[in-house]
Coordinates of C-alpha atoms in Angstrom, one line a residue:
M22 CA -13.8 -66.4 70.6
I23 CA -15.4 -63.1 71.3
H24 CA -14.0 -60.4 68.9
P25 CA -12.6 -57.5 70.9
A26 CA -14.2 -54.8 68.6
W27 CA -12.6 -51.5 69.1
L28 CA -10.7 -52.4 72.3
P29 CA -8.1 -55.1 71.4
A30 CA -5.2 -55.3 73.8
E31 CA -3.0 -53.4 71.4
A32 CA -5.1 -50.3 71.7
F33 CA -3.7 -49.7 75.1
R34 CA 0.1 -50.3 74.1
A35 CA 1.0 -46.5 74.2
I36 CA -0.5 -46.1 77.8
G37 CA 0.7 -49.7 79.0
S38 CA 4.4 -49.0 77.9
R39 CA 4.7 -45.8 80.2
R40 CA 4.8 -44.6 83.6
V41 CA 1.3 -43.7 84.8
L42 CA 0.0 -42.0 87.7
V43 CA -3.9 -42.1 88.7
Q44 CA -5.0 -39.6 91.3
G45 CA -8.6 -39.9 92.6
S46 CA -11.0 -42.3 94.5
G47 CA -14.1 -43.9 94.0
P48 CA -15.4 -46.8 91.7
L49 CA -14.7 -45.0 88.4
A50 CA -11.1 -44.2 89.5
D51 CA -10.7 -47.7 90.5
T52 CA -11.8 -48.8 87.0
V53 CA -9.0 -46.7 85.4
R54 CA -6.5 -48.0 87.8
D55 CA -7.4 -51.7 86.9
E56 CA -7.4 -50.9 83.2
I57 CA -4.0 -49.4 83.3
A58 CA -2.6 -52.1 85.6
Q59 CA -3.6 -54.7 82.9
A60 CA -2.1 -52.5 80.2
C61 CA 1.1 -51.9 81.9
A62 CA 1.4 -55.6 82.9
R63 CA 1.0 -56.5 79.3
F64 CA 3.3 -54.0 77.7
G65 CA 5.9 -53.3 80.5
G66 CA 4.9 -50.0 81.9
V67 CA 4.4 -49.3 85.6
V68 CA 2.0 -47.6 87.9
V69 CA 3.8 -44.9 89.7
Q70 CA 3.0 -42.6 92.7
D71 CA 5.4 -39.7 92.1
R72 CA 4.2 -36.8 89.6
K73 CA 7.9 -36.2 88.8
T74 CA 8.4 -39.5 87.2
A75 CA 5.1 -40.0 85.4
E76 CA 4.7 -39.8 81.7
L77 CA 0.9 -39.9 82.0
I78 CA -0.9 -38.3 84.8
L79 CA -4.7 -38.8 85.3
S80 CA -6.2 -36.8 88.1
I81 CA -9.8 -35.7 89.3
A82 CA -9.6 -31.8 89.5
G83 CA -13.3 -31.1 90.2
P84 CA -16.4 -32.4 92.2
G85 CA -18.2 -33.9 89.1
G86 CA -18.8 -33.9 85.4
E87 CA -17.8 -35.8 82.3
G88 CA -15.5 -33.3 80.8
F89 CA -11.8 -33.2 81.0
R90 CA -8.7 -31.2 79.9
L91 CA -6.0 -32.8 77.9
G92 CA -2.5 -31.5 77.4
R93 CA 1.2 -31.7 78.2
R94 CA 2.7 -30.6 81.4
G95 CA 6.6 -30.8 81.2
D96 CA 7.3 -34.1 79.9
A97 CA 4.1 -35.7 80.9
T98 CA 0.6 -35.9 79.2
V99 CA -1.9 -34.8 81.7
I100 CA -5.8 -35.6 82.1
S101 CA -7.5 -33.1 84.2
A102 CA -11.0 -34.3 84.8
D103 CA -13.9 -32.5 86.2
G104 CA -15.0 -35.6 88.1
P105 CA -14.8 -39.4 88.1
S106 CA -16.7 -39.9 84.9
G107 CA -14.3 -37.3 83.1
L108 CA -11.3 -39.3 84.5
L109 CA -12.7 -42.5 82.6
N110 CA -13.5 -40.5 79.4
G111 CA -10.1 -38.9 79.6
F112 CA -8.5 -42.3 79.9
F113 CA -10.3 -43.6 76.7
E114 CA -9.2 -40.4 74.7
V115 CA -5.7 -41.1 75.4
A116 CA -6.3 -44.7 74.4
R117 CA -7.9 -43.5 71.2
R118 CA -4.9 -41.4 70.3
G119 CA -2.2 -43.9 71.0
E120 CA 1.2 -42.5 70.6
R121 CA -0.2 -39.3 69.4
A122 CA -1.2 -38.5 72.9
F123 CA 2.5 -38.3 74.0
D124 CA 3.5 -36.0 71.4
A125 CA 5.6 -33.1 73.0
A126 CA 3.8 -30.6 70.7
L127 CA 0.3 -31.7 72.1
A128 CA -2.1 -28.8 72.4
D129 CA -4.2 -28.1 75.4
E130 CA -7.7 -29.2 74.5
R131 CA -11.1 -29.0 76.6
H132 CA -13.4 -31.9 76.1
V133 CA -17.0 -31.8 77.1
P134 CA -20.0 -33.7 75.7
A135 CA -22.4 -31.8 73.6
L136 CA -25.3 -33.9 74.7
A137 CA -25.8 -34.8 78.4
R138 CA -27.7 -38.1 77.8
R139 CA -26.1 -40.5 75.3
M140 CA -28.4 -43.7 75.6
L141 CA -28.5 -47.0 73.7
D142 CA -32.0 -48.6 74.0
H143 CA -32.0 -52.4 73.9
W144 CA -35.3 -54.0 72.5
D145 CA -34.3 -57.2 74.3
N146 CA -37.0 -59.6 75.9
I147 CA -36.6 -61.9 78.8
D148 CA -38.8 -64.5 77.2
V149 CA -38.5 -65.4 73.5
H150 CA -41.3 -63.7 71.9
P151 CA -43.2 -66.0 69.4
V152 CA -42.9 -63.4 66.8
M153 CA -40.1 -61.0 67.5
G154 CA -37.8 -63.5 69.2
Q155 CA -35.3 -62.8 72.1
V156 CA -34.4 -59.3 70.7
E157 CA -37.0 -57.5 68.6
R158 CA -35.6 -56.1 65.4
G159 CA -32.2 -57.6 66.6
Y160 CA -29.8 -59.0 63.8
S161 CA -26.9 -60.1 66.0
G162 CA -27.8 -63.3 67.7
G163 CA -29.5 -63.3 71.0
S164 CA -29.7 -61.0 74.0
L165 CA -26.7 -60.0 75.9
F166 CA -28.8 -59.9 79.0
W167 CA -31.2 -62.8 78.8
H168 CA -31.6 -66.3 77.3
D169 CA -34.9 -68.0 77.1
G170 CA -36.0 -66.5 80.4
R171 CA -32.7 -66.7 82.3
P172 CA -30.0 -64.0 82.9
C173 CA -27.0 -64.3 80.9
D174 CA -23.4 -64.1 82.0
L175 CA -22.4 -60.8 83.4
G176 CA -18.7 -61.0 82.1
R177 CA -20.0 -60.4 78.5
V178 CA -22.1 -57.5 79.8
R179 CA -19.0 -56.0 81.5
D180 CA -17.2 -56.1 78.3
Y181 CA -20.1 -54.5 76.5
A182 CA -20.1 -51.8 78.9
R183 CA -16.5 -51.2 78.5
L184 CA -17.0 -50.8 74.7
L185 CA -19.8 -48.3 75.2
A186 CA -17.9 -46.2 77.7
A187 CA -15.0 -46.1 75.2
S188 CA -17.5 -44.8 72.7
G189 CA -19.0 -42.1 74.9
V190 CA -22.3 -43.8 75.7
N191 CA -23.4 -43.1 79.5
A192 CA -26.8 -44.8 79.6
V193 CA -28.7 -47.8 78.5
A194 CA -32.2 -49.0 78.5
I195 CA -32.0 -52.8 79.1
N196 CA -35.5 -54.1 77.8
N197 CA -37.8 -53.8 74.9
V198 CA -40.0 -50.7 74.6
N199 CA -42.8 -53.2 74.0
V200 CA -42.9 -54.4 77.5
H201 CA -44.5 -57.9 77.9
T202 CA -45.9 -59.6 80.9
T203 CA -42.6 -61.1 82.0
E204 CA -40.6 -57.8 81.5
T205 CA -43.2 -55.9 83.6
R206 CA -42.0 -57.8 86.5
L207 CA -38.6 -56.3 86.3
L208 CA -40.3 -53.7 88.6
T209 CA -40.9 -56.2 91.2
D210 CA -39.9 -59.8 91.7
R211 CA -37.3 -59.7 88.8
L212 CA -35.7 -56.5 90.1
T213 CA -32.5 -58.5 91.4
E214 CA -31.7 -59.0 87.6
V215 CA -31.8 -55.2 87.0
A216 CA -29.8 -54.6 90.0
A217 CA -27.0 -57.1 88.9
L218 CA -26.9 -55.5 85.3
A219 CA -26.8 -51.9 86.9
S220 CA -23.9 -53.0 89.1
T221 CA -22.1 -54.1 85.9
F222 CA -22.7 -51.1 83.9
R223 CA -22.0 -48.8 86.8
V224 CA -18.3 -49.7 86.8
Y225 CA -17.9 -48.0 83.5
G226 CA -20.1 -45.0 84.5
I227 CA -23.4 -46.2 82.6
R228 CA -26.6 -45.7 84.2
V229 CA -29.3 -48.3 83.7
H230 CA -33.1 -47.4 82.6
L231 CA -35.8 -49.5 82.6
S232 CA -38.6 -49.7 79.9
V233 CA -41.9 -49.9 81.7
N234 CA -45.5 -50.9 80.8
F235 CA -47.8 -47.9 81.3
A236 CA -50.5 -50.5 82.6
A237 CA -48.1 -52.1 85.0
P238 CA -50.4 -51.6 88.2
V239 CA -53.1 -53.5 86.3
I240 CA -51.0 -56.2 84.8
L241 CA -49.2 -57.2 88.0
G242 CA -52.7 -57.5 89.6
D243 CA -52.5 -54.7 92.2
L244 CA -55.1 -52.2 90.8
S245 CA -58.0 -52.4 88.4
T246 CA -56.9 -49.1 86.7
A247 CA -53.7 -47.3 85.5
D248 CA -55.4 -43.9 85.1
P249 CA -52.7 -41.3 85.8
A250 CA -55.2 -38.9 87.6
D251 CA -56.1 -41.8 90.2
E252 CA -54.4 -41.2 93.5
A253 CA -53.9 -44.9 94.2
V254 CA -52.2 -45.2 90.8
R255 CA -49.9 -42.3 91.7
A256 CA -49.2 -43.8 94.9
W257 CA -48.5 -47.3 93.3
W258 CA -45.8 -45.7 91.0
K259 CA -44.2 -43.8 94.0
S260 CA -44.0 -46.9 96.2
T261 CA -42.8 -49.1 93.3
T262 CA -40.1 -46.7 92.3
A263 CA -38.9 -46.3 95.8
R264 CA -38.3 -50.1 95.9
V265 CA -36.6 -50.1 92.7
H266 CA -34.3 -47.4 94.0
E267 CA -33.4 -49.4 97.0
A268 CA -32.1 -51.9 94.7
V269 CA -30.7 -49.7 92.2
P270 CA -30.0 -46.3 93.8
D271 CA -28.7 -44.8 90.5
L272 CA -31.3 -46.0 88.1
G273 CA -31.5 -43.5 85.4
G274 CA -35.2 -43.4 84.9
Y275 CA -38.0 -45.1 82.8
L276 CA -38.5 -45.5 79.0
V277 CA -42.1 -45.5 77.9
K278 CA -44.0 -46.3 74.7
A279 CA -47.4 -45.6 75.4
D280 CA -50.6 -45.5 73.0
S281 CA -48.7 -46.5 70.2
E282 CA -49.1 -49.9 68.1
G283 CA -51.2 -51.3 70.7
Q284 CA -49.2 -50.4 73.9
P285 CA -51.4 -49.1 76.7
G286 CA -51.3 -45.5 77.6
P287 CA -53.1 -42.4 79.2
F288 CA -55.6 -42.2 76.2
T289 CA -57.6 -45.1 77.7
Y290 CA -58.6 -42.8 80.5
G291 CA -59.1 -39.6 78.6
R292 CA -55.7 -38.3 79.7
S293 CA -52.9 -36.7 77.7
H294 CA -49.3 -37.8 77.3
A295 CA -48.2 -35.0 79.6
D296 CA -50.6 -36.4 82.1
G297 CA -49.2 -39.8 81.9
A298 CA -45.4 -38.7 81.6
N299 CA -45.7 -36.3 84.5
M300 CA -47.2 -39.0 86.9
L301 CA -44.1 -41.2 86.3
A302 CA -41.7 -38.1 86.4
E303 CA -43.2 -37.3 89.9
A304 CA -42.4 -40.7 91.1
L305 CA -38.8 -40.4 89.8
E306 CA -38.0 -36.9 90.9
P307 CA -36.9 -37.6 94.5
Y308 CA -34.1 -39.8 93.1
G309 CA -33.1 -37.7 90.2
G310 CA -34.4 -39.9 87.4
V311 CA -35.9 -39.0 84.2
V312 CA -38.9 -40.3 81.9
H313 CA -38.1 -40.9 78.4
W314 CA -41.3 -40.8 76.9
R315 CA -41.5 -41.7 73.3
A316 CA -43.2 -39.6 70.6
F317 CA -43.8 -42.5 68.3
V318 CA -47.4 -42.3 68.3
Y319 CA -49.8 -42.7 65.3
N320 CA -52.9 -44.6 63.9
H321 CA -51.7 -48.0 62.9
R322 CA -55.3 -49.0 61.9
Q323 CA -55.5 -46.4 59.1
D324 CA -57.8 -46.8 56.1
W325 CA -55.5 -47.0 53.0
R326 CA -58.3 -45.3 51.0
D327 CA -58.1 -42.2 53.2
R328 CA -55.5 -39.8 51.6
S329 CA -56.4 -37.2 54.2
T330 CA -54.9 -39.2 57.3
D331 CA -51.1 -39.0 57.1
R332 CA -48.8 -40.9 59.4
A333 CA -46.1 -38.3 59.1
R334 CA -48.2 -35.8 60.8
A335 CA -49.0 -37.9 63.7
A336 CA -46.2 -37.1 66.2
H337 CA -46.5 -33.3 65.7
D338 CA -50.3 -33.4 65.9
H339 CA -50.1 -35.3 69.2
F340 CA -47.3 -33.4 70.9
A341 CA -46.7 -30.0 69.8
G342 CA -49.7 -28.7 71.5
L343 CA -48.3 -30.1 74.8
D344 CA -45.1 -28.0 74.6
G345 CA -44.4 -26.7 78.0
A346 CA -46.8 -29.1 79.8
F347 CA -44.3 -31.5 80.7
R348 CA -42.2 -31.7 84.0
D349 CA -38.6 -30.8 83.8
N350 CA -37.6 -34.4 84.2
V351 CA -39.5 -35.6 81.3
I352 CA -37.5 -36.1 78.0
L353 CA -39.7 -36.4 74.9
Q354 CA -37.7 -39.1 72.9
V355 CA -38.4 -38.2 69.1
K356 CA -37.5 -40.3 66.2
H357 CA -35.3 -38.4 63.7
G358 CA -37.9 -38.5 60.9
P359 CA -41.6 -38.4 61.0
M360 CA -42.0 -42.1 59.9
D361 CA -39.9 -45.0 60.8
F362 CA -36.1 -45.0 60.5
Q363 CA -36.3 -44.9 56.9
T364 CA -33.2 -44.8 54.5
R365 CA -34.0 -41.1 53.8
E366 CA -36.6 -39.0 55.7
P367 CA -36.7 -35.3 56.5
I368 CA -36.2 -34.1 60.1
S369 CA -39.3 -34.7 62.3
P370 CA -40.9 -31.3 62.7
V371 CA -41.2 -32.1 66.6
L372 CA -37.6 -31.8 67.0
L373 CA -37.9 -28.1 65.6
G374 CA -41.0 -27.1 67.2
M375 CA -41.1 -27.8 71.0
P376 CA -38.7 -25.0 72.4
S377 CA -40.2 -25.6 76.1
T378 CA -39.9 -29.2 76.3
R379 CA -36.8 -31.3 76.8
L380 CA -36.1 -33.3 73.7
A381 CA -34.0 -36.4 72.8
V382 CA -33.4 -37.5 69.0
E383 CA -33.9 -41.2 68.4
L384 CA -31.9 -43.0 65.9
Q385 CA -31.7 -46.7 65.0
V386 CA -28.4 -48.4 64.9
T387 CA -29.8 -51.8 64.4
G388 CA -30.6 -51.1 60.7
E389 CA -34.1 -52.5 60.6
Y390 CA -34.8 -50.6 57.2
T391 CA -31.1 -50.1 56.3
G392 CA -30.0 -53.8 55.4
Q393 CA -30.4 -55.4 59.0
Q394 CA -26.5 -55.9 59.4
R395 CA -26.4 -58.1 56.2
H396 CA -25.5 -55.2 54.1
V397 CA -22.6 -52.8 54.6
C398 CA -24.4 -49.4 55.4
Y399 CA -22.3 -46.9 57.5
L400 CA -24.9 -44.7 58.8
P401 CA -23.1 -41.9 60.6
P402 CA -23.1 -39.6 57.5
M403 CA -27.1 -39.6 57.7
W404 CA -27.0 -39.1 61.6
S405 CA -24.3 -36.3 61.2
E406 CA -27.0 -34.4 58.8
V407 CA -29.8 -35.1 61.4
L408 CA -27.6 -33.9 64.4
R409 CA -26.5 -30.7 62.7
A410 CA -30.0 -29.9 61.8
V411 CA -31.2 -30.3 65.4
A412 CA -28.4 -28.6 67.2
G413 CA -29.6 -26.4 69.9
H414 CA -33.0 -28.1 69.8
V415 CA -32.1 -31.2 71.5
S416 CA -30.3 -32.3 74.9
G417 CA -30.0 -35.9 74.4
L418 CA -29.6 -38.8 71.9
A419 CA -31.1 -42.3 72.2
A420 CA -30.3 -44.9 69.8
V421 CA -31.7 -48.5 69.4
S422 CA -28.8 -50.7 69.9
N423 CA -27.4 -53.1 67.2
A424 CA -25.5 -55.4 69.7
G425 CA -26.2 -59.1 70.5
D426 CA -24.5 -62.1 71.6
D427 CA -22.9 -62.8 68.2
P428 CA -19.1 -63.4 68.4
F429 CA -18.7 -60.2 66.3
W430 CA -21.3 -58.3 68.6
T431 CA -23.0 -56.9 65.6
G432 CA -23.6 -59.7 63.2
H433 CA -21.7 -57.9 60.2
P434 CA -18.3 -57.2 61.8
L435 CA -18.3 -53.8 59.6
A436 CA -21.5 -52.7 61.7
Q437 CA -19.4 -52.4 64.7
A438 CA -18.5 -49.0 63.3
N439 CA -22.2 -47.8 63.5
L440 CA -22.2 -48.6 67.2
Y441 CA -18.9 -47.0 68.0
A442 CA -19.8 -43.9 66.0
V443 CA -23.1 -43.2 67.6
G444 CA -21.6 -42.5 70.9
R445 CA -18.8 -40.7 69.4
L446 CA -21.4 -38.3 67.4
A447 CA -23.4 -38.0 70.5
W448 CA -20.5 -36.7 72.5
N449 CA -19.5 -34.2 69.5
P450 CA -22.1 -34.1 66.6
A451 CA -19.8 -31.7 64.9
R452 CA -17.3 -34.5 64.2
D453 CA -16.7 -35.6 60.7
P454 CA -18.3 -39.1 60.3
I455 CA -15.4 -40.3 58.1
A456 CA -12.9 -39.1 60.7
I457 CA -14.9 -41.2 63.2
L458 CA -14.6 -44.1 60.8
D459 CA -10.9 -43.6 60.7
E460 CA -10.7 -43.7 64.4
W461 CA -12.6 -47.0 64.6
I462 CA -10.3 -48.5 61.8
D463 CA -7.3 -47.4 64.0
L464 CA -8.6 -49.0 67.1
T465 CA -10.2 -52.1 65.7
F466 CA -7.3 -53.0 63.2
P467 CA -4.2 -51.6 65.1
G468 CA -1.3 -51.1 62.8
A469 CA -3.5 -51.7 59.7
A470 CA -1.8 -51.4 56.5
S471 CA -2.7 -48.6 54.2
E472 CA -4.2 -51.0 51.9
L473 CA -6.6 -52.3 54.4
R474 CA -7.6 -48.7 55.5
D475 CA -8.3 -47.9 51.7
I476 CA -10.3 -51.0 51.3
L477 CA -12.3 -50.2 54.3
H478 CA -13.2 -46.6 53.2
D479 CA -14.0 -47.9 49.5
L480 CA -16.5 -50.1 51.1
M481 CA -18.0 -47.8 54.0
D482 CA -17.7 -44.2 53.1
E483 CA -20.7 -44.0 50.9
S484 CA -22.2 -47.3 51.6
W485 CA -25.4 -45.5 53.1
Q486 CA -25.9 -43.7 49.8
T487 CA -25.3 -47.1 47.8
Y488 CA -28.0 -48.7 50.0
E489 CA -30.2 -45.9 49.2
Q490 CA -29.5 -46.2 45.4
Y491 CA -30.7 -49.7 45.0
T492 CA -33.8 -49.5 47.5
A493 CA -36.8 -47.2 47.8
P494 CA -36.2 -44.0 45.7
L495 CA -36.2 -40.3 46.3
G496 CA -37.5 -40.5 49.8
A497 CA -40.4 -42.7 49.1
G498 CA -39.6 -45.2 51.9
F499 CA -40.6 -48.6 52.8
M500 CA -41.2 -50.9 49.9
V501 CA -40.0 -53.7 52.0
R502 CA -41.6 -57.0 52.9
P503 CA -44.2 -56.7 55.6
G504 CA -43.3 -57.9 59.0
H505 CA -39.8 -58.6 58.9
H506 CA -38.9 -55.5 56.8
Y507 CA -36.1 -57.5 54.7
G508 CA -35.9 -57.2 51.0
P509 CA -38.1 -55.5 48.3
D510 CA -41.8 -55.7 48.1
V511 CA -42.9 -52.3 46.4
D512 CA -46.6 -52.7 47.3
G513 CA -46.0 -54.7 50.4
Y514 CA -47.6 -51.9 52.7
E515 CA -49.5 -50.1 50.0
Y516 CA -53.0 -51.5 50.9
T517 CA -52.4 -52.1 54.7
P518 CA -53.6 -50.1 57.7
W519 CA -49.8 -48.8 58.5
G520 CA -49.9 -45.4 56.8
T521 CA -46.8 -46.2 54.8
Y522 CA -47.9 -45.6 51.2
H523 CA -46.2 -44.4 47.9
F524 CA -49.4 -43.9 45.9
A525 CA -47.8 -45.1 42.6
D526 CA -50.0 -45.4 39.6
R527 CA -49.8 -45.2 36.0
D528 CA -49.0 -41.6 35.7
G529 CA -46.8 -40.8 38.8
V530 CA -45.5 -41.7 42.3
G531 CA -45.2 -39.9 45.7
V532 CA -47.2 -38.6 48.7
D533 CA -48.6 -35.1 48.4
R534 CA -47.9 -33.4 51.6
T535 CA -48.1 -29.9 50.6
V536 CA -50.5 -27.3 52.2
A537 CA -51.9 -26.3 48.7
T538 CA -53.0 -29.7 47.5
G539 CA -52.1 -32.4 50.0
T540 CA -52.1 -33.3 53.8
G541 CA -50.7 -30.0 54.9
F542 CA -47.7 -31.7 56.5
T543 CA -45.3 -29.2 55.3
A544 CA -47.0 -26.6 57.4
Q545 CA -45.6 -28.3 60.5
Y546 CA -42.2 -27.1 59.8
P547 CA -40.6 -23.5 60.7
P548 CA -41.3 -21.2 57.6
A549 CA -38.0 -21.5 56.0
W550 CA -38.3 -25.3 56.0
A551 CA -41.9 -25.3 55.2
D552 CA -41.3 -23.0 52.0
R553 CA -38.7 -25.2 50.9
Y554 CA -40.6 -28.4 51.0
E555 CA -43.8 -27.0 49.8
S556 CA -42.4 -26.0 46.4
L557 CA -41.4 -28.4 43.6
A558 CA -38.8 -25.8 42.8
T559 CA -36.9 -25.9 45.9
C560 CA -37.7 -29.4 47.4
P561 CA -34.5 -31.5 47.5
D562 CA -34.5 -34.3 44.9
E563 CA -33.8 -36.9 47.6
L564 CA -36.9 -36.1 49.3
L565 CA -39.2 -35.3 46.5
L566 CA -41.4 -38.3 46.7
F567 CA -41.7 -38.0 50.5
F568 CA -43.5 -34.6 49.9
H569 CA -44.9 -34.5 46.3
H570 CA -46.7 -36.7 43.8
V571 CA -45.3 -36.2 40.5
P572 CA -45.5 -37.7 37.1
Y573 CA -42.7 -40.1 36.0
G574 CA -41.5 -37.5 33.6
H575 CA -40.9 -34.8 36.1
V576 CA -37.5 -33.6 35.6
L577 CA -35.3 -33.5 38.8
H578 CA -32.8 -30.7 39.7
S579 CA -30.2 -33.2 38.4
G580 CA -31.6 -32.8 34.9
V581 CA -33.1 -36.4 34.6
T582 CA -36.6 -37.5 34.9
V583 CA -37.9 -39.4 38.0
I584 CA -38.4 -42.6 36.0
Q585 CA -34.9 -42.5 34.4
H586 CA -33.5 -41.7 37.9
I587 CA -35.3 -44.8 39.4
Y588 CA -33.7 -46.9 36.6
D589 CA -30.2 -45.3 36.7
T590 CA -29.8 -45.4 40.4
H591 CA -30.9 -49.1 40.8
F592 CA -28.5 -50.3 38.2
A593 CA -25.7 -48.3 39.7
G594 CA -26.3 -49.3 43.2
A595 CA -26.3 -53.0 42.4
H596 CA -23.1 -52.5 40.3
R597 CA -21.5 -50.5 43.1
V598 CA -22.1 -53.6 45.5
S599 CA -20.3 -55.9 43.0
A600 CA -17.5 -53.6 43.0
M601 CA -17.4 -53.7 46.9
R602 CA -17.6 -57.5 46.9
D603 CA -14.7 -57.7 44.7
R604 CA -12.6 -55.0 46.6
W605 CA -13.2 -56.9 49.7
Q606 CA -11.3 -60.2 48.3
E607 CA -8.2 -57.9 48.3
A608 CA -8.3 -57.8 52.1
A609 CA -7.6 -61.5 52.4
G610 CA -4.5 -61.9 54.5
L611 CA -4.9 -58.3 55.9
V612 CA -7.5 -59.3 58.6
D613 CA -8.2 -62.4 60.7
P614 CA -9.7 -65.2 58.5
A615 CA -12.9 -65.6 60.5
L616 CA -13.6 -61.9 60.1
H617 CA -12.9 -62.0 56.4
A618 CA -15.0 -64.8 56.0
R619 CA -18.0 -63.3 57.7
V620 CA -17.7 -60.1 55.9
T621 CA -17.5 -62.1 52.6
E622 CA -20.5 -64.1 53.4
R623 CA -22.6 -60.9 54.2
L624 CA -21.4 -59.3 51.0
D625 CA -22.5 -62.1 48.9
E626 CA -26.1 -61.8 50.5
Q627 CA -25.9 -57.9 49.9
Q628 CA -25.1 -58.6 46.2
R629 CA -28.1 -61.1 45.9
S630 CA -30.4 -58.6 47.6
A631 CA -29.2 -55.7 45.8
D632 CA -29.8 -57.4 42.4
E633 CA -33.2 -58.4 43.7
W634 CA -34.1 -54.8 44.7
R635 CA -33.0 -53.5 41.4
D636 CA -34.9 -55.8 39.3
Q637 CA -38.2 -55.7 41.3
I638 CA -38.1 -51.9 41.6
N639 CA -37.2 -51.3 37.9
T640 CA -39.8 -53.8 36.8
Y641 CA -42.4 -52.4 38.9
F642 CA -42.0 -48.7 37.7
Y643 CA -41.4 -49.8 34.1
R644 CA -45.0 -51.7 34.2
K645 CA -46.7 -48.9 36.0
S646 CA -45.4 -46.2 33.6
G647 CA -44.7 -47.9 30.3
V648 CA -41.6 -45.9 30.0
P649 CA -38.6 -47.6 28.9
D650 CA -35.0 -47.4 30.1
A651 CA -33.1 -44.8 28.0
H652 CA -30.2 -47.1 27.9
G653 CA -31.9 -50.2 27.0
R654 CA -30.7 -52.2 30.0
P655 CA -32.5 -55.5 30.8
I656 CA -36.0 -54.8 32.8
H657 CA -38.3 -57.8 33.4

């Protein structure tokens, strides 16, 4: 049985038990009508045609737009939508509020998304990749879209689209950014599969995007070059894009990973990222499509002996000088931190330094470096910090999805909250992430006892900080097993070409990224940010080892030394997981037994892993520093 996530039937009781009027036409209005008809059939309400008798009125009042107004008119709750998308969004807002939406004292509210593009990127492969499998960095079973080379059941895809629409997502990229040969053919002889998926998502107002291979003209055998300055190449993309839009008229656009980790790109031909992105943008422009061009570009064949080369600098070095060179329908998609979705990173300076370029911040829901959905790790508090910092600098959000064909959608049932919250934060980045968690609890566990709510908050509210406590300390990052990136391996990447170093030795640890004595990375920030990170006196403790190499005896702002902080946090983090595990046992009988069993199994693994992290990190740094734990706790 497939878990309903945050849309169980009970979530629509308040709507389905009333007299409801829907005014408007078109596919999205029909979707709303179908949703209401099903709810009314289940809970005894009725669809009416007369405003005078309606208790809930949903109408389209404008020509287009995703916004809506919610309020009371007489004895009715009214959604007045800017357009069809706004009607759907308003419907789900009423569902979220339940009975509160029908309070006579309900105040008038205007709801408009803060970010126009709220996209989930799927790293799904059509064929099972020999290393990365069906879904690259996927921890929730197989793909929702393909199984071993064949399309999957579209019924489950429709359910997924419904879940995303209810959270505020309005776009998806359906295939992996590392586009292999079979996936390249989604542009051509597998285009019918794209059209089928687009038709399914369209019903819930979600536009499909395609990840494309920059070298597609060569891979598909049509041309000998993919040079963006070659007229034959430009013509190829224009004609191919025209055919794609014949099959999928509302295609959102293309997502591109180029000149990154071995993927082809314009550098092969001596061209810039702007040259490559603009060529694709030109092909998409007649159809209103956009190019999401990823800024994740760095040297992955770095010499670990060379401390002057700094991976953190790479995106800014590559892209900042191109500010203003991209066409209006190019969106530069920038990871939230300068490295790679670590548990703690500073904001990428690219997000603060390209005012003449459209930017989207990229997050990762799938948790590649944050427990891989085997650990409870509620990430919205981190994302909230990011989104508040980049407010006014970005116009979109893209996030790597954590969904798959697992019965619970996300492997770990509590990881559903991350998938739900990324859409809600994209709609309104100012929302309190704990309030969003409450919203998810209300929907997912309707009528939940206060005891269950307290248990879930105890497990989830500070789970990101707990994960941070028992993994890589003070912004150091990585320290994971190479390849699959799960579990501790302090030196796993230390002598590799990937640029992910911590430089621990017998005297100290951390990367010197200052202007004064290091790689100069701090200078990529605006002056106030640069000054804060440059100085040991003002650098935040949680980012200390990202920006500075310090002795183990360096005293943090908290008053403890670096080495003692490492010991203390790792013992505390593992202990906290033990308390979470015990607390969850109190939820037995309050949730579905299958869900309780799955969470219990994951917490058991989290405890094992947290203990291993604690022991490896503490032992490693004790052996490096020779400094014992001040409290005499066991270190091996």
